Amino acid sequence: THLNVRGTGFDDGYARALAAAGARISRLNASCTDLTGVGLAALANASPQLEVLDLCYAQGCARDVPAVRAAVRRHSPGLRMLGLGGFDTLNLSDLRAMLEPNRQSLTHLGIGGCTSLDASAALSLLSEACPNLTALSAHKLPGVCTAALLTLIDKCPALRSLDVYDTVPVHEVSDCGSYALVQSVGDLLASNQPARIPLKRWLALGCERVGEHLGGLPRVIEEEQAVAYW
């Protein structure tokens, strides 16, 4: 069963009712809902194998990282997508514990707005723990250095959707750094069709000359991230 309740009033009451009724959820999108760790545990325990777990900006879950870790552990290995955007207390140890058991299966990760993470350390972790990553949402992770981003692109050859809006500080992007970033994106686009790199994300890096370089890239750049599981 695929359950997409994003942005609704879905809460623990609904989750417990579904679990009691024997719902067998394989894909759950409970982002931007009122679900907490209690309801998540009920659904996770009732479902034989979750492949997609999107809890981005579900603040009740963000406040209960141990419950989320337990749910992920129950369904590992085998998770294909994990959404943790907005988990502002998530630390690197928690992230590692959830990623490493799913090293081979995880292809889509959301960690945008996880402001307690050491951002460059997080990208370095992804470079090693998520070799099959195809989509990453890492917006608003202040302090990411250009080198960490380039390493991620190099280590994740299947990557085709990358959201780094408001992530790399302007002072980090010199003319040389800008050119290196754009060249890496160009290689990514050329080798992973169809690629989807949101244009406004790259412009937000602060690269004044990015527009000039983008003109020669394949016309597959889109305004919004286009990878979806629904």
Coordinates of C-alpha atoms in Angstrom, one line a residue:
T1 CA 0.0 0.0 0.0
H2 CA 1.2 3.5 -0.9
L3 CA 0.1 6.2 1.6
N4 CA 0.6 9.8 0.7
V5 CA -0.8 12.1 3.3
R6 CA 1.6 15.0 2.8
G7 CA 0.4 18.3 4.2
T8 CA -2.8 16.9 5.7
G9 CA -4.1 16.6 9.3
F10 CA -2.7 13.0 9.5
D11 CA -1.8 12.3 13.1
D12 CA -1.2 9.4 15.5
G13 CA -4.9 8.6 15.8
Y14 CA -5.1 7.9 12.1
A15 CA -1.8 6.0 12.2
R16 CA -2.9 3.8 15.0
A17 CA -6.2 3.1 13.3
L18 CA -4.5 2.1 10.1
A19 CA -2.1 -0.2 12.0
A20 CA -5.0 -1.8 14.0
A21 CA -6.8 -2.4 10.7
G22 CA -3.9 -4.3 9.3
A23 CA -2.6 -1.8 6.9
R24 CA 0.6 -3.0 5.2
I25 CA 2.3 0.2 4.1
S26 CA 5.3 0.0 1.7
R27 CA 5.6 3.7 0.9
L28 CA 4.7 6.4 3.4
N29 CA 4.8 10.1 2.8
A30 CA 3.8 11.8 6.0
S31 CA 5.8 14.9 5.4
C32 CA 4.3 18.2 6.8
T33 CA 1.8 16.3 9.0
D34 CA 1.2 16.0 12.7
L35 CA 2.5 12.4 13.0
T36 CA 4.8 11.8 16.0
G37 CA 7.1 9.0 16.9
V38 CA 4.2 7.1 18.6
G39 CA 2.1 6.9 15.4
L40 CA 5.2 6.2 13.3
A41 CA 6.1 3.2 15.6
A42 CA 2.5 1.8 15.2
L43 CA 2.7 2.0 11.4
A44 CA 6.3 0.7 11.2
N45 CA 5.5 -2.3 13.4
A46 CA 2.4 -3.2 11.4
S47 CA 4.1 -2.9 8.0
P48 CA 6.4 -5.8 6.9
Q49 CA 8.7 -3.7 4.8
L50 CA 8.8 0.0 4.3
E51 CA 10.7 1.1 1.2
V52 CA 9.9 4.8 1.3
L53 CA 9.7 6.8 4.5
D54 CA 9.2 10.6 4.0
L55 CA 8.9 12.5 7.3
C56 CA 10.2 15.8 6.1
Y57 CA 9.0 18.7 8.2
A58 CA 6.8 16.4 10.3
Q59 CA 7.7 18.2 13.5
G60 CA 6.4 15.6 15.9
C61 CA 8.8 13.0 14.4
A62 CA 11.6 15.6 14.2
R63 CA 11.4 16.0 17.9
D64 CA 11.6 12.2 18.5
V65 CA 14.7 11.1 16.5
P66 CA 15.1 7.9 18.6
A67 CA 11.7 6.7 17.4
V68 CA 12.6 7.5 13.8
R69 CA 15.8 5.6 14.2
A70 CA 13.9 2.6 15.6
A71 CA 11.5 2.7 12.6
V72 CA 14.4 2.9 10.1
R73 CA 16.2 0.1 11.9
R74 CA 13.1 -2.2 11.7
H75 CA 13.0 -1.8 8.0
S76 CA 16.7 -2.0 7.2
P77 CA 18.2 -3.0 4.9
G78 CA 15.8 -2.1 2.1
L79 CA 14.9 1.5 2.4
R80 CA 15.0 3.3 -0.9
M81 CA 14.0 6.8 0.2
L82 CA 14.4 8.5 3.5
G83 CA 13.1 12.1 4.1
L84 CA 14.4 13.8 7.2
G85 CA 14.2 17.4 6.1
G86 CA 13.6 19.9 8.9
F87 CA 14.9 17.6 11.6
D88 CA 16.8 20.4 13.3
T89 CA 18.2 18.3 16.1
L90 CA 19.5 15.5 13.9
N91 CA 23.2 14.8 14.4
L92 CA 25.8 13.0 12.4
S93 CA 25.7 9.9 14.5
D94 CA 21.9 9.5 14.1
L95 CA 22.2 10.1 10.3
R96 CA 25.0 7.5 10.0
A97 CA 23.0 4.9 12.0
M98 CA 20.1 5.3 9.6
L99 CA 22.1 5.4 6.4
E100 CA 24.7 2.7 6.7
P101 CA 22.3 -0.3 7.0
N102 CA 20.7 0.9 3.8
R103 CA 23.9 1.5 1.9
Q104 CA 23.0 -0.6 -1.2
S105 CA 19.3 0.3 -1.4
L106 CA 19.0 4.0 -0.6
T107 CA 18.7 6.2 -3.7
H108 CA 16.8 9.3 -2.4
L109 CA 17.6 11.3 0.7
G110 CA 16.2 14.5 2.2
I111 CA 18.2 16.3 4.8
G112 CA 17.4 19.9 4.0
G113 CA 17.1 22.2 7.0
C114 CA 18.9 19.8 9.3
T115 CA 20.7 22.7 10.9
S116 CA 22.4 20.8 13.7
L117 CA 24.4 18.8 11.2
D118 CA 28.0 19.7 10.4
A119 CA 27.1 20.1 6.7
S120 CA 30.4 19.3 5.1
A121 CA 30.8 16.3 7.4
A122 CA 27.3 15.2 6.4
L123 CA 28.1 15.4 2.7
S124 CA 31.3 13.4 3.3
L125 CA 29.2 10.8 5.0
L126 CA 26.9 10.6 2.1
S127 CA 29.8 10.2 -0.3
E128 CA 30.8 7.0 1.5
A129 CA 27.5 5.6 2.8
C130 CA 25.2 6.3 -0.2
P131 CA 27.0 5.2 -3.4
N132 CA 23.8 4.6 -5.3
L133 CA 22.2 8.0 -4.5
T134 CA 20.2 9.4 -7.4
A135 CA 18.4 12.3 -5.6
L136 CA 19.5 14.5 -2.7
S137 CA 17.7 17.4 -1.1
A138 CA 20.2 19.3 1.0
H139 CA 18.9 22.9 1.0
K140 CA 19.7 25.3 3.8
L141 CA 22.7 23.4 5.2
P142 CA 24.9 26.3 6.0
G143 CA 28.7 25.9 5.8
V144 CA 29.1 23.3 3.1
C145 CA 32.4 23.8 1.3
T146 CA 32.7 23.6 -2.4
A147 CA 35.2 20.7 -2.0
A148 CA 32.6 18.5 -0.1
L149 CA 30.0 19.1 -2.8
L150 CA 32.4 18.2 -5.6
T151 CA 33.4 15.0 -3.8
L152 CA 29.8 14.1 -3.4
I153 CA 29.2 14.5 -7.1
D154 CA 32.3 12.4 -7.9
K155 CA 31.5 9.6 -5.5
C156 CA 27.8 9.3 -6.4
P157 CA 27.9 8.7 -10.2
A158 CA 24.1 8.0 -10.4
L159 CA 23.2 11.3 -8.9
R160 CA 20.7 13.2 -11.1
S161 CA 18.7 15.5 -8.8
L162 CA 20.5 17.8 -6.4
D163 CA 18.9 20.6 -4.3
V164 CA 21.6 22.7 -2.6
Y165 CA 19.6 26.0 -2.3
D166 CA 21.1 28.3 0.3
T167 CA 23.8 25.8 1.1
V168 CA 27.2 26.9 -0.2
P169 CA 28.3 30.3 1.2
V170 CA 29.0 32.9 -1.4
H171 CA 32.5 33.5 -0.2
E172 CA 33.3 29.9 -0.8
V173 CA 32.6 30.2 -4.5
S174 CA 35.5 31.8 -6.3
D175 CA 35.6 32.1 -10.1
C176 CA 37.7 28.9 -10.0
G177 CA 35.3 27.1 -7.6
S178 CA 32.3 28.3 -9.7
Y179 CA 33.9 26.9 -12.8
A180 CA 34.7 23.6 -11.1
L181 CA 31.1 23.2 -9.9
V182 CA 29.6 24.0 -13.2
Q183 CA 31.9 21.6 -15.0
S184 CA 31.0 18.8 -12.5
V185 CA 27.3 19.5 -13.1
G186 CA 27.9 19.4 -16.8
D187 CA 29.5 16.0 -16.5
L188 CA 26.7 14.8 -14.3
L189 CA 24.1 16.0 -16.8
A190 CA 26.0 14.4 -19.7
S191 CA 26.4 11.0 -18.1
N192 CA 23.1 10.6 -16.3
Q193 CA 20.2 11.2 -18.6
P194 CA 17.6 12.3 -17.9
A195 CA 19.2 14.6 -15.3
R196 CA 17.3 17.2 -13.4
I197 CA 19.3 19.9 -11.7
P198 CA 17.1 22.8 -10.7
L199 CA 18.5 25.9 -12.3
K200 CA 17.6 28.3 -9.5
R201 CA 19.5 26.1 -7.0
W202 CA 22.7 26.6 -8.9
L203 CA 22.1 30.3 -9.3
A204 CA 21.6 30.5 -5.6
L205 CA 25.2 29.3 -5.0
G206 CA 26.3 32.9 -5.7
C207 CA 28.2 32.0 -8.8
E208 CA 27.9 35.3 -10.8
R209 CA 29.2 33.6 -14.0
V210 CA 27.2 30.3 -13.7
G211 CA 24.7 31.6 -16.2
E212 CA 27.4 31.9 -18.9
H213 CA 28.5 28.3 -18.4
L214 CA 25.0 26.8 -18.2
G215 CA 24.3 28.0 -21.7
G216 CA 26.2 25.1 -23.2
L217 CA 24.7 22.4 -21.1
P218 CA 22.0 20.0 -22.4
R219 CA 18.5 21.4 -22.1
V220 CA 17.5 19.1 -19.3
I221 CA 17.8 21.6 -16.5
E222 CA 14.5 22.3 -14.8
E223 CA 13.1 24.7 -12.3
E224 CA 12.0 22.2 -9.8
Q225 CA 13.3 18.8 -8.5
A226 CA 11.4 16.2 -10.5
V227 CA 12.2 12.9 -8.8
A228 CA 9.1 11.5 -7.1
Y229 CA 7.9 8.3 -5.6
W230 CA 4.2 9.0 -5.9

